[in-house]
PDB file of C-alpha atoms in Angstrom:
ATOM      1  CA  UNK A  28       8.938 -21.269  17.536  1.00  0.00           C
ATOM      2  CA  UNK A  29       5.687 -22.019  15.796  1.00  0.00           C
ATOM      3  CA  UNK A  30       2.333 -22.745  17.548  1.00  0.00           C
ATOM      4  CA  UNK A  31       1.390 -25.747  15.312  1.00  0.00           C
ATOM      5  CA  UNK A  32      -2.486 -25.993  14.448  1.00  0.00           C
ATOM      6  CA  UNK A  33      -3.999 -23.800  17.169  1.00  0.00           C
ATOM      7  CA  UNK A  34      -7.822 -23.925  17.508  1.00  0.00           C
ATOM      8  CA  UNK A  35      -8.818 -21.465  14.868  1.00  0.00           C
ATOM      9  CA  UNK A  36     -11.487 -18.695  15.580  1.00  0.00           C
ATOM     10  CA  UNK A  37     -10.403 -18.353  19.189  1.00  0.00           C
ATOM     11  CA  UNK A  38     -10.487 -15.204  21.046  1.00  0.00           C
ATOM     12  CA  UNK A  39      -7.066 -13.757  21.452  1.00  0.00           C
ATOM     13  CA  UNK A  40      -6.198 -11.177  24.240  1.00  0.00           C
ATOM     14  CA  UNK A  41      -4.604  -8.037  22.785  1.00  0.00           C
ATOM     15  CA  UNK A  42      -2.029  -8.210  25.651  1.00  0.00           C
ATOM     16  CA  UNK A  43      -0.878 -11.519  24.002  1.00  0.00           C
ATOM     17  CA  UNK A  44       0.188  -9.573  20.676  1.00  0.00           C
ATOM     18  CA  UNK A  45       3.201  -7.658  21.143  1.00  0.00           C
ATOM     19  CA  UNK A  46       5.961  -5.844  18.926  1.00  0.00           C
ATOM     20  CA  UNK A  47       3.237  -4.539  16.309  1.00  0.00           C
ATOM     21  CA  UNK A  48       4.750  -3.312  13.248  1.00  0.00           C
ATOM     22  CA  UNK A  49       2.751  -1.637  10.627  1.00  0.00           C
ATOM     23  CA  UNK A  50       3.434  -3.432   7.356  1.00  0.00           C
ATOM     24  CA  UNK A  51       0.377  -2.254   5.074  1.00  0.00           C
ATOM     25  CA  UNK A  52      -2.145   0.621   4.966  1.00  0.00           C
ATOM     26  CA  UNK A  53      -4.733   1.468   2.510  1.00  0.00           C
ATOM     27  CA  UNK A  54      -8.351   2.929   2.220  1.00  0.00           C
ATOM     28  CA  UNK A  55      -9.824  -0.332   3.479  1.00  0.00           C
ATOM     29  CA  UNK A  56      -7.568  -0.905   6.648  1.00  0.00           C
ATOM     30  CA  UNK A  57      -4.320  -1.743   7.968  1.00  0.00           C
ATOM     31  CA  UNK A  58      -2.075  -4.664   8.468  1.00  0.00           C
ATOM     32  CA  UNK A  59       0.408  -5.326  11.196  1.00  0.00           C
ATOM     33  CA  UNK A  60       3.004  -7.727  11.965  1.00  0.00           C
ATOM     34  CA  UNK A  61       3.319  -8.913  15.529  1.00  0.00           C
ATOM     35  CA  UNK A  62       4.452 -11.572  17.944  1.00  0.00           C
ATOM     36  CA  UNK A  63       1.816 -13.733  19.455  1.00  0.00           C
ATOM     37  CA  UNK A  64       2.446 -15.199  22.793  1.00  0.00           C
ATOM     38  CA  UNK A  65       0.320 -18.294  22.294  1.00  0.00           C
ATOM     39  CA  UNK A  66       0.066 -21.556  24.329  1.00  0.00           C
ATOM     40  CA  UNK A  67       1.194 -24.880  22.799  1.00  0.00           C
ATOM     41  CA  UNK A  68      -0.816 -28.232  23.604  1.00  0.00           C
ATOM     42  CA  UNK A  69       1.323 -28.735  26.663  1.00  0.00           C
ATOM     43  CA  UNK A  70       0.386 -25.386  28.056  1.00  0.00           C
ATOM     44  CA  UNK A  71       3.875 -23.680  27.564  1.00  0.00           C
ATOM     45  CA  UNK A  72       3.991 -20.315  26.211  1.00  0.00           C
ATOM     46  CA  UNK A  73       5.417 -20.147  22.709  1.00  0.00           C
ATOM     47  CA  UNK A  74       6.001 -17.297  20.143  1.00  0.00           C
ATOM     48  CA  UNK A  75       4.559 -17.220  16.819  1.00  0.00           C
ATOM     49  CA  UNK A  76       4.857 -14.355  14.171  1.00  0.00           C
ATOM     50  CA  UNK A  77       1.283 -13.358  12.821  1.00  0.00           C
ATOM     51  CA  UNK A  78      -0.341 -10.761  10.768  1.00  0.00           C
ATOM     52  CA  UNK A  79      -3.192  -8.542  12.423  1.00  0.00           C
ATOM     53  CA  UNK A  80      -5.951  -7.224   9.873  1.00  0.00           C
ATOM     54  CA  UNK A  81      -7.715  -4.097  11.225  1.00  0.00           C
ATOM     55  CA  UNK A  82     -10.413  -3.308   8.971  1.00  0.00           C
ATOM     56  CA  UNK A  83     -11.681   0.458   8.303  1.00  0.00           C
ATOM     57  CA  UNK A  84     -15.275   1.068   7.581  1.00  0.00           C
ATOM     58  CA  UNK A  85     -16.325  -2.768   8.108  1.00  0.00           C
ATOM     59  CA  UNK A  86     -19.172  -3.950  10.484  1.00  0.00           C
ATOM     60  CA  UNK A  87     -18.661  -6.355  13.050  1.00  0.00           C
ATOM     61  CA  UNK A  88     -21.036  -8.680  11.135  1.00  0.00           C
ATOM     62  CA  UNK A  89     -18.599  -8.685   8.106  1.00  0.00           C
ATOM     63  CA  UNK A  90     -15.536  -9.466  10.098  1.00  0.00           C
ATOM     64  CA  UNK A  91     -17.558 -12.311  11.642  1.00  0.00           C
ATOM     65  CA  UNK A  92     -18.327 -13.538   8.441  1.00  0.00           C
ATOM     66  CA  UNK A  93     -14.926 -13.576   7.186  1.00  0.00           C
ATOM     67  CA  UNK A  94     -13.981 -15.290  10.565  1.00  0.00           C
ATOM     68  CA  UNK A  95     -16.594 -17.780  10.143  1.00  0.00           C
ATOM     69  CA  UNK A  96     -15.532 -18.463   6.341  1.00  0.00           C
ATOM     70  CA  UNK A  97     -11.977 -19.087   7.518  1.00  0.00           C
ATOM     71  CA  UNK A  98     -12.487 -21.271  10.561  1.00  0.00           C
ATOM     72  CA  UNK A  99     -11.752 -24.788   9.988  1.00  0.00           C
ATOM     73  CA  UNK A 100      -9.607 -24.174   6.546  1.00  0.00           C
ATOM     74  CA  UNK A 101      -6.503 -26.119   6.385  1.00  0.00           C
ATOM     75  CA  UNK A 102      -4.603 -26.295   3.133  1.00  0.00           C
ATOM     76  CA  UNK A 103      -1.069 -25.529   2.273  1.00  0.00           C
ATOM     77  CA  UNK A 104      -2.062 -23.010  -0.159  1.00  0.00           C
ATOM     78  CA  UNK A 105      -4.588 -21.153   2.002  1.00  0.00           C
ATOM     79  CA  UNK A 106      -3.610 -18.442   4.538  1.00  0.00           C
ATOM     80  CA  UNK A 107      -4.777 -19.745   7.932  1.00  0.00           C
ATOM     81  CA  UNK A 108      -6.826 -18.077  10.580  1.00  0.00           C
ATOM     82  CA  UNK A 109      -5.158 -17.849  14.123  1.00  0.00           C
ATOM     83  CA  UNK A 110      -8.122 -16.117  15.884  1.00  0.00           C
ATOM     84  CA  UNK A 111      -9.747 -12.632  16.499  1.00  0.00           C
ATOM     85  CA  UNK A 112      -9.327  -9.865  18.933  1.00  0.00           C
ATOM     86  CA  UNK A 113     -12.535  -8.247  20.433  1.00  0.00           C
ATOM     87  CA  UNK A 114     -12.173  -4.736  19.663  1.00  0.00           C
ATOM     88  CA  UNK A 115     -14.857  -2.014  19.403  1.00  0.00           C
ATOM     89  CA  UNK A 116     -16.034  -0.990  16.997  1.00  0.00           C
ATOM     90  CA  UNK A 117     -14.507  -3.711  14.937  1.00  0.00           C
ATOM     91  CA  UNK A 118     -12.682  -6.877  15.718  1.00  0.00           C
ATOM     92  CA  UNK A 119      -9.393  -7.731  14.481  1.00  0.00           C
ATOM     93  CA  UNK A 120      -8.304 -10.698  12.798  1.00  0.00           C
ATOM     94  CA  UNK A 121      -5.122 -12.498  13.487  1.00  0.00           C
ATOM     95  CA  UNK A 122      -3.849 -14.602  10.560  1.00  0.00           C
ATOM     96  CA  UNK A 123      -0.816 -16.689   9.559  1.00  0.00           C
ATOM     97  CA  UNK A 124       2.049 -14.469   8.687  1.00  0.00           C
ATOM     98  CA  UNK A 125       3.340 -15.337   5.300  1.00  0.00           C
ATOM     99  CA  UNK A 126       6.922 -13.850   5.037  1.00  0.00           C
ATOM    100  CA  UNK A 127       7.585 -12.932   1.476  1.00  0.00           C
ATOM    101  CA  UNK A 128       4.532 -10.609   0.836  1.00  0.00           C
ATOM    102  CA  UNK A 129       1.902 -10.347  -1.763  1.00  0.00           C
ATOM    103  CA  UNK A 130       2.611 -12.026  -5.394  1.00  0.00           C
ATOM    104  CA  UNK A 131       2.039  -8.790  -7.160  1.00  0.00           C
ATOM    105  CA  UNK A 132       4.697  -6.980  -5.620  1.00  0.00           C
ATOM    106  CA  UNK A 133       7.000  -9.689  -6.012  1.00  0.00           C
ATOM    107  CA  UNK A 134       6.444 -10.571  -9.630  1.00  0.00           C
ATOM    108  CA  UNK A 135       7.269  -6.633 -10.209  1.00  0.00           C
ATOM    109  CA  UNK A 136      10.350  -6.845  -8.333  1.00  0.00           C
ATOM    110  CA  UNK A 137      11.938 -10.329  -9.547  1.00  0.00           C
ATOM    111  CA  UNK A 138      12.143 -12.001 -12.846  1.00  0.00           C
ATOM    112  CA  UNK A 139      11.385 -15.874 -12.272  1.00  0.00           C
ATOM    113  CA  UNK A 140      11.714 -18.455 -14.845  1.00  0.00           C
ATOM    114  CA  UNK A 141       8.575 -20.058 -16.415  1.00  0.00           C
ATOM    115  CA  UNK A 142       9.044 -23.332 -14.071  1.00  0.00           C
ATOM    116  CA  UNK A 143       8.512 -21.036 -10.951  1.00  0.00           C
ATOM    117  CA  UNK A 144       5.497 -19.362 -12.489  1.00  0.00           C
ATOM    118  CA  UNK A 145       3.885 -22.667 -13.294  1.00  0.00           C
ATOM    119  CA  UNK A 146       4.483 -24.024  -9.885  1.00  0.00           C
ATOM    120  CA  UNK A 147       2.960 -20.839  -8.189  1.00  0.00           C
ATOM    121  CA  UNK A 148      -0.108 -21.063 -10.582  1.00  0.00           C
ATOM    122  CA  UNK A 149      -0.518 -24.697  -9.658  1.00  0.00           C
ATOM    123  CA  UNK A 150      -0.266 -23.615  -5.743  1.00  0.00           C
ATOM    124  CA  UNK A 151      -3.255 -21.149  -6.588  1.00  0.00           C
ATOM    125  CA  UNK A 152      -5.328 -23.690  -8.482  1.00  0.00           C
ATOM    126  CA  UNK A 153      -5.031 -26.140  -5.662  1.00  0.00           C
ATOM    127  CA  UNK A 154      -5.965 -23.550  -3.204  1.00  0.00           C
ATOM    128  CA  UNK A 155      -8.785 -22.488  -5.163  1.00  0.00           C
ATOM    129  CA  UNK A 156      -9.982 -26.065  -5.625  1.00  0.00           C
ATOM    130  CA  UNK A 157      -9.723 -26.636  -2.021  1.00  0.00           C
ATOM    131  CA  UNK A 158     -12.117 -23.526  -1.080  1.00  0.00           C
ATOM    132  CA  UNK A 159     -14.536 -24.600  -3.856  1.00  0.00           C
ATOM    133  CA  UNK A 160     -14.849 -27.968  -2.408  1.00  0.00           C
ATOM    134  CA  UNK A 161     -15.629 -26.238   0.920  1.00  0.00           C
ATOM    135  CA  UNK A 162     -18.458 -24.332  -0.594  1.00  0.00           C
ATOM    136  CA  UNK A 163     -16.452 -20.943  -0.485  1.00  0.00           C
ATOM    137  CA  UNK A 164     -16.398 -18.429  -3.464  1.00  0.00           C
ATOM    138  CA  UNK A 165     -13.417 -16.177  -3.256  1.00  0.00           C
ATOM    139  CA  UNK A 166     -14.752 -13.187  -5.144  1.00  0.00           C
ATOM    140  CA  UNK A 167     -11.469 -11.272  -5.273  1.00  0.00           C
ATOM    141  CA  UNK A 168      -8.827 -13.418  -6.530  1.00  0.00           C
ATOM    142  CA  UNK A 169      -5.949 -11.669  -7.863  1.00  0.00           C
ATOM    143  CA  UNK A 170      -2.135 -11.724  -7.578  1.00  0.00           C
ATOM    144  CA  UNK A 171      -2.279  -8.874  -4.855  1.00  0.00           C
ATOM    145  CA  UNK A 172      -4.614 -11.336  -2.580  1.00  0.00           C
ATOM    146  CA  UNK A 173      -1.978 -14.340  -2.992  1.00  0.00           C
ATOM    147  CA  UNK A 174       1.085 -14.421  -0.596  1.00  0.00           C
ATOM    148  CA  UNK A 175       4.231 -16.188  -0.983  1.00  0.00           C
ATOM    149  CA  UNK A 176       5.854 -18.025   1.811  1.00  0.00           C
ATOM    150  CA  UNK A 177       8.960 -19.974   2.220  1.00  0.00           C
ATOM    151  CA  UNK A 178      10.497 -21.507  -1.256  1.00  0.00           C
ATOM    152  CA  UNK A 179       7.689 -19.524  -2.910  1.00  0.00           C
ATOM    153  CA  UNK A 180       4.825 -21.482  -1.894  1.00  0.00           C
ATOM    154  CA  UNK A 181       1.628 -19.535  -2.809  1.00  0.00           C
ATOM    155  CA  UNK A 182      -1.037 -19.045  -0.141  1.00  0.00           C
ATOM    156  CA  UNK A 183      -4.626 -17.607  -1.144  1.00  0.00           C
ATOM    157  CA  UNK A 184      -5.739 -14.762   1.395  1.00  0.00           C
ATOM    158  CA  UNK A 185      -8.399 -12.089   1.808  1.00  0.00           C
ATOM    159  CA  UNK A 186     -11.471 -14.373   1.569  1.00  0.00           C
ATOM    160  CA  UNK A 187     -14.019 -12.002   2.780  1.00  0.00           C
ATOM    161  CA  UNK A 188     -12.673  -8.312   2.403  1.00  0.00           C
ATOM    162  CA  UNK A 189     -10.980  -6.364   0.148  1.00  0.00           C
ATOM    163  CA  UNK A 190      -7.164  -5.938   0.041  1.00  0.00           C
ATOM    164  CA  UNK A 191      -6.025  -2.946   2.186  1.00  0.00           C
ATOM    165  CA  UNK A 192      -3.366  -1.467   0.073  1.00  0.00           C
ATOM    166  CA  UNK A 193      -4.605  -1.510  -3.638  1.00  0.00           C
ATOM    167  CA  UNK A 194      -7.729   0.479  -3.429  1.00  0.00           C
ATOM    168  CA  UNK A 195      -6.943   1.966  -7.160  1.00  0.00           C
ATOM    169  CA  UNK A 196      -7.677  -1.498  -8.503  1.00  0.00           C
ATOM    170  CA  UNK A 197     -11.288  -1.120  -7.480  1.00  0.00           C
ATOM    171  CA  UNK A 198     -14.278   0.494  -8.617  1.00  0.00           C
ATOM    172  CA  UNK A 199     -17.188   1.897  -6.390  1.00  0.00           C
ATOM    173  CA  UNK A 200     -20.386   1.423  -8.285  1.00  0.00           C
ATOM    174  CA  UNK A 201     -23.623   2.954  -7.650  1.00  0.00           C
ATOM    175  CA  UNK A 202     -21.558   6.038  -6.155  1.00  0.00           C
ATOM    176  CA  UNK A 203     -20.377   4.599  -3.066  1.00  0.00           C
ATOM    177  CA  UNK A 204     -21.461   0.849  -3.030  1.00  0.00           C
ATOM    178  CA  UNK A 205     -19.196  -2.117  -1.974  1.00  0.00           C
ATOM    179  CA  UNK A 206     -16.061  -1.923  -4.001  1.00  0.00           C
ATOM    180  CA  UNK A 207     -15.713  -4.509  -6.660  1.00  0.00           C
ATOM    181  CA  UNK A 208     -12.388  -5.491  -8.706  1.00  0.00           C
ATOM    182  CA  UNK A 209     -13.890  -4.658 -12.287  1.00  0.00           C
ATOM    183  CA  UNK A 210     -10.438  -5.791 -14.033  1.00  0.00           C
ATOM    184  CA  UNK A 211     -10.634  -9.231 -12.714  1.00  0.00           C
ATOM    185  CA  UNK A 212     -14.459  -9.928 -12.953  1.00  0.00           C
ATOM    186  CA  UNK A 213     -16.331 -11.914 -15.324  1.00  0.00           C
ATOM    187  CA  UNK A 214     -18.943 -10.477 -17.733  1.00  0.00           C
ATOM    188  CA  UNK A 215     -21.881 -12.065 -15.928  1.00  0.00           C
ATOM    189  CA  UNK A 216     -20.835 -10.666 -12.596  1.00  0.00           C
ATOM    190  CA  UNK A 217     -19.811  -7.215 -13.589  1.00  0.00           C
ATOM    191  CA  UNK A 218     -21.952  -4.351 -12.333  1.00  0.00           C
ATOM    192  CA  UNK A 219     -23.328  -3.602 -15.630  1.00  0.00           C
ATOM    193  CA  UNK A 220     -24.721  -5.531 -18.662  1.00  0.00           C
ATOM    194  CA  UNK A 221     -24.713  -4.339 -22.204  1.00  0.00           C
ATOM    195  CA  UNK A 222     -27.830  -3.286 -24.223  1.00  0.00           C
ATOM    196  CA  UNK A 223     -28.986  -1.117 -27.183  1.00  0.00           C
ATOM    197  CA  UNK A 224     -28.980   1.861 -24.889  1.00  0.00           C
ATOM    198  CA  UNK A 225     -25.463   1.329 -23.485  1.00  0.00           C
ATOM    199  CA  UNK A 226     -24.315  -0.031 -20.097  1.00  0.00           C
ATOM    200  CA  UNK A 227     -27.207  -0.772 -17.620  1.00  0.00           C
ATOM    201  CA  UNK A 228     -26.283  -0.954 -13.900  1.00  0.00           C
ATOM    202  CA  UNK A 229     -27.074  -4.323 -12.178  1.00  0.00           C
ATOM    203  CA  UNK A 230     -26.338  -5.974  -8.785  1.00  0.00           C
ATOM    204  CA  UNK A 231     -22.663  -7.233  -8.649  1.00  0.00           C
ATOM    205  CA  UNK A 232     -22.598 -11.083  -8.204  1.00  0.00           C
ATOM    206  CA  UNK A 233     -19.963 -13.677  -7.154  1.00  0.00           C
ATOM    207  CA  UNK A 234     -19.786 -16.932  -8.318  1.00  0.00           C
ATOM    208  CA  UNK A 235     -17.529 -20.152  -8.831  1.00  0.00           C
ATOM    209  CA  UNK A 236     -17.201 -19.522 -12.568  1.00  0.00           C
ATOM    210  CA  UNK A 237     -16.210 -15.821 -11.640  1.00  0.00           C
ATOM    211  CA  UNK A 238     -13.205 -17.311  -9.555  1.00  0.00           C
ATOM    212  CA  UNK A 239     -12.127 -19.081 -12.526  1.00  0.00           C
ATOM    213  CA  UNK A 240     -12.173 -16.200 -14.751  1.00  0.00           C
ATOM    214  CA  UNK A 241     -10.049 -14.382 -12.159  1.00  0.00           C
ATOM    215  CA  UNK A 242      -7.693 -17.237 -12.190  1.00  0.00           C
ATOM    216  CA  UNK A 243      -7.115 -16.376 -15.825  1.00  0.00           C
ATOM    217  CA  UNK A 244      -6.258 -12.769 -14.969  1.00  0.00           C
ATOM    218  CA  UNK A 245      -4.001 -14.048 -12.447  1.00  0.00           C
ATOM    219  CA  UNK A 246      -2.221 -16.115 -15.072  1.00  0.00           C
ATOM    220  CA  UNK A 247      -2.095 -12.939 -17.132  1.00  0.00           C
ATOM    221  CA  UNK A 248      -0.604 -10.875 -14.281  1.00  0.00           C
ATOM    222  CA  UNK A 249       1.964 -13.534 -13.866  1.00  0.00           C
ATOM    223  CA  UNK A 250       3.073 -13.942 -17.355  1.00  0.00           C
ATOM    224  CA  UNK A 251       2.878 -10.197 -18.042  1.00  0.00           C
ATOM    225  CA  UNK A 252       5.170  -9.582 -15.171  1.00  0.00           C
ATOM    226  CA  UNK A 253       2.635  -7.635 -13.071  1.00  0.00           C
ATOM    227  CA  UNK A 254       0.734  -5.866 -15.888  1.00  0.00           C
ATOM    228  CA  UNK A 255      -2.566  -4.207 -14.861  1.00  0.00           C
ATOM    229  CA  UNK A 256      -5.276  -5.742 -16.800  1.00  0.00           C
ATOM    230  CA  UNK A 257      -6.569  -3.252 -19.370  1.00  0.00           C
ATOM    231  CA  UNK A 258      -4.083  -0.676 -18.145  1.00  0.00           C
ATOM    232  CA  UNK A 259      -4.742   2.803 -19.229  1.00  0.00           C
ATOM    233  CA  UNK A 260      -8.640   2.475 -19.608  1.00  0.00           C
ATOM    234  CA  UNK A 261     -11.163   3.546 -17.157  1.00  0.00           C
ATOM    235  CA  UNK A 262     -13.380   0.968 -15.459  1.00  0.00           C
ATOM    236  CA  UNK A 263     -16.235   1.932 -17.638  1.00  0.00           C
ATOM    237  CA  UNK A 264     -14.276   1.045 -20.698  1.00  0.00           C
ATOM    238  CA  UNK A 265     -13.051  -2.152 -19.106  1.00  0.00           C
ATOM    239  CA  UNK A 266     -16.655  -3.118 -18.515  1.00  0.00           C
ATOM    240  CA  UNK A 267     -17.411  -2.403 -22.386  1.00  0.00           C
ATOM    241  CA  UNK A 268     -14.484  -4.585 -23.380  1.00  0.00           C
ATOM    242  CA  UNK A 269     -15.160  -7.476 -21.323  1.00  0.00           C
ATOM    243  CA  UNK A 270     -18.843  -7.487 -22.398  1.00  0.00           C
ATOM    244  CA  UNK A 271     -17.782  -7.321 -25.866  1.00  0.00           C
ATOM    245  CA  UNK A 272     -15.591 -10.431 -25.545  1.00  0.00           C
ATOM    246  CA  UNK A 273     -12.082  -8.495 -25.351  1.00  0.00           C
ATOM    247  CA  UNK A 274      -9.623  -9.979 -23.128  1.00  0.00           C
ATOM    248  CA  UNK A 275      -6.409  -8.406 -21.497  1.00  0.00           C
ATOM    249  CA  UNK A 276      -4.311  -9.961 -23.989  1.00  0.00           C
ATOM    250  CA  UNK A 277      -6.173  -7.700 -26.770  1.00  0.00           C
ATOM    251  CA  UNK A 278      -4.146  -4.837 -25.293  1.00  0.00           C
ATOM    252  CA  UNK A 279      -0.947  -6.443 -23.929  1.00  0.00           C
ATOM    253  CA  UNK A 280       0.848  -9.432 -25.509  1.00  0.00           C
ATOM    254  CA  UNK A 281       2.176 -12.033 -23.164  1.00  0.00           C
ATOM    255  CA  UNK A 282       4.773 -14.721 -24.025  1.00  0.00           C
ATOM    256  CA  UNK A 283       3.784 -18.156 -22.411  1.00  0.00           C
ATOM    257  CA  UNK A 284       3.956 -21.915 -23.248  1.00  0.00           C
ATOM    258  CA  UNK A 285       1.096 -22.872 -25.663  1.00  0.00           C
ATOM    259  CA  UNK A 286      -0.670 -25.298 -23.076  1.00  0.00           C
ATOM    260  CA  UNK A 287      -0.694 -22.424 -20.542  1.00  0.00           C
ATOM    261  CA  UNK A 288      -2.202 -19.704 -23.063  1.00  0.00           C
ATOM    262  CA  UNK A 289      -4.976 -22.343 -23.753  1.00  0.00           C
ATOM    263  CA  UNK A 290      -5.678 -22.886 -20.182  1.00  0.00           C
ATOM    264  CA  UNK A 291      -5.741 -19.127 -19.621  1.00  0.00           C
ATOM    265  CA  UNK A 292      -8.335 -18.433 -22.509  1.00  0.00           C
ATOM    266  CA  UNK A 293     -10.295 -21.464 -21.392  1.00  0.00           C
ATOM    267  CA  UNK A 294     -10.866 -19.608 -18.028  1.00  0.00           C
ATOM    268  CA  UNK A 295     -12.075 -16.554 -20.169  1.00  0.00           C
ATOM    269  CA  UNK A 296     -14.701 -18.426 -21.937  1.00  0.00           C
ATOM    270  CA  UNK A 297     -17.610 -16.033 -22.066  1.00  0.00           C
ATOM    271  CA  UNK A 298     -20.318 -18.655 -21.293  1.00  0.00           C
ATOM    272  CA  UNK A 299     -19.538 -19.264 -17.585  1.00  0.00           C
ATOM    273  CA  UNK A 300     -20.673 -23.000 -18.002  1.00  0.00           C
ATOM    274  CA  UNK A 301     -17.906 -23.727 -20.632  1.00  0.00           C
ATOM    275  CA  UNK A 302     -15.224 -22.583 -17.789  1.00  0.00           C
ATOM    276  CA  UNK A 303     -13.374 -25.521 -16.470  1.00  0.00           C
ATOM    277  CA  UNK A 304     -13.662 -26.349 -12.672  1.00  0.00           C
ATOM    278  CA  UNK A 305     -10.675 -25.829 -10.624  1.00  0.00           C
ATOM    279  CA  UNK A 306     -10.309 -29.760 -10.386  1.00  0.00           C
ATOM    280  CA  UNK A 307      -9.617 -29.841 -14.057  1.00  0.00           C
ATOM    281  CA  UNK A 308      -7.315 -26.887 -13.915  1.00  0.00           C
ATOM    282  CA  UNK A 309      -5.321 -28.903 -11.046  1.00  0.00           C
ATOM    283  CA  UNK A 310      -5.348 -31.800 -13.436  1.00  0.00           C
ATOM    284  CA  UNK A 311      -3.945 -29.772 -16.192  1.00  0.00           C
ATOM    285  CA  UNK A 312      -0.898 -29.050 -14.302  1.00  0.00           C
ATOM    286  CA  UNK A 313      -0.384 -32.696 -13.144  1.00  0.00           C
ATOM    287  CA  UNK A 314      -0.919 -34.357 -16.494  1.00  0.00           C
ATOM    288  CA  UNK A 315       0.354 -31.665 -18.699  1.00  0.00           C
ATOM    289  CA  UNK A 316       3.314 -30.216 -16.600  1.00  0.00           C
ATOM    290  CA  UNK A 317       3.879 -33.359 -14.353  1.00  0.00           C
ATOM    291  CA  UNK A 318       3.434 -31.908 -10.845  1.00  0.00           C
ATOM    292  CA  UNK A 319       2.678 -34.770  -8.352  1.00  0.00           C
ATOM    293  CA  UNK A 320      -1.219 -35.207  -7.662  1.00  0.00           C
ATOM    294  CA  UNK A 321      -2.406 -34.443  -4.238  1.00  0.00           C
ATOM    295  CA  UNK A 322      -3.659 -37.335  -2.182  1.00  0.00           C
ATOM    296  CA  UNK A 323      -7.369 -36.515  -2.291  1.00  0.00           C
ATOM    297  CA  UNK A 324      -7.189 -35.714  -6.024  1.00  0.00           C
ATOM    298  CA  UNK A 325     -10.541 -36.459  -7.464  1.00  0.00           C
ATOM    299  CA  UNK A 326     -12.682 -35.845 -10.470  1.00  0.00           C
ATOM    300  CA  UNK A 327     -15.718 -35.562  -8.316  1.00  0.00           C
ATOM    301  CA  UNK A 328     -14.363 -32.871  -5.892  1.00  0.00           C
ATOM    302  CA  UNK A 329     -16.669 -30.069  -7.481  1.00  0.00           C
ATOM    303  CA  UNK A 330     -18.972 -32.207  -9.542  1.00  0.00           C
ATOM    304  CA  UNK A 331     -18.619 -33.295 -13.083  1.00  0.00           C
ATOM    305  CA  UNK A 332     -18.309 -31.095 -15.739  1.00  0.00           C
ATOM    306  CA  UNK A 333     -17.357 -31.250 -19.584  1.00  0.00           C
ATOM    307  CA  UNK A 334     -15.557 -27.899 -19.808  1.00  0.00           C
ATOM    308  CA  UNK A 335     -12.013 -28.221 -21.147  1.00  0.00           C
ATOM    309  CA  UNK A 336      -8.870 -26.552 -20.145  1.00  0.00           C
ATOM    310  CA  UNK A 337      -8.479 -25.302 -23.727  1.00  0.00           C
ATOM    311  CA  UNK A 338     -10.648 -22.597 -25.104  1.00  0.00           C
ATOM    312  CA  UNK A 339     -12.723 -23.095 -28.319  1.00  0.00           C
ATOM    313  CA  UNK A 340     -11.524 -21.766 -31.521  1.00  0.00           C
ATOM    314  CA  UNK A 341     -14.515 -19.364 -31.697  1.00  0.00           C
ATOM    315  CA  UNK A 342     -13.340 -17.418 -28.616  1.00  0.00           C
ATOM    316  CA  UNK A 343      -9.628 -17.790 -28.659  1.00  0.00           C
ATOM    317  CA  UNK A 344      -7.533 -14.711 -29.294  1.00  0.00           C
ATOM    318  CA  UNK A 345      -3.889 -16.031 -29.320  1.00  0.00           C
ATOM    319  CA  UNK A 346      -2.097 -12.677 -28.665  1.00  0.00           C
TER     320      UNK A 346
END
């Protein structure tokens, strides 16, 4: 029985989490599946299957920051927070359990048709539109951080900390700083910038426009059936490629509908101001593909902009 719409961010007793089962482990932490003995609105005990994130090397402040970011988020395409377990030295986060696992693992294992890929892409765009209207920059959007629920409903997760199972996709800059997902990062947010002397280190940034770039990479992951962006090249080489306006499609051809190819490349505009906002991307799926608009669909959700969902000819590389 599911515990519908519990208060988010609440403290949960560890004794109320039973039947814990390890379902994921990596250099950033562990993820467990468990049964939460919760209380419904009438005070009756009910059971809900949840996921528990136990972060390694994270500070209490970082966990609290993620808890605060997720509290109050209610959208069908965003993983919901259930609560937090006070543990030393680092609290656990208790999340909605999404039964079919992460998108990247799924696309490696199945061969869905183009219509299913379109619908999953639409779900991700809707979830990202919602996060941006709430003032939240994801900063690590990738297929590995999207989960698939019943009927392949996509839900965006990992809003504040990096995925526990895919540390090989990250690059530690400054010899041990915060890991960053180089292959999904926009040129202006990379830990390097290009000069006549080569690559120069700079501070890593996150931005709304960077999330849009990463969405384009997720489209590449979907239609390439899980290909690693810039596979076979080092992270430093990837930085050089991106700064010289090379895209993942320079190295791996993907077969997709023309309107989706145009959308993907519009997300990869080198100038961040020319990338579409997510409300325009959602409109692309509604107007071009024919998906039903959301009730709160509005051109003003993320502010007005003139960026198109089709890339300009000067930056298009149709491979």
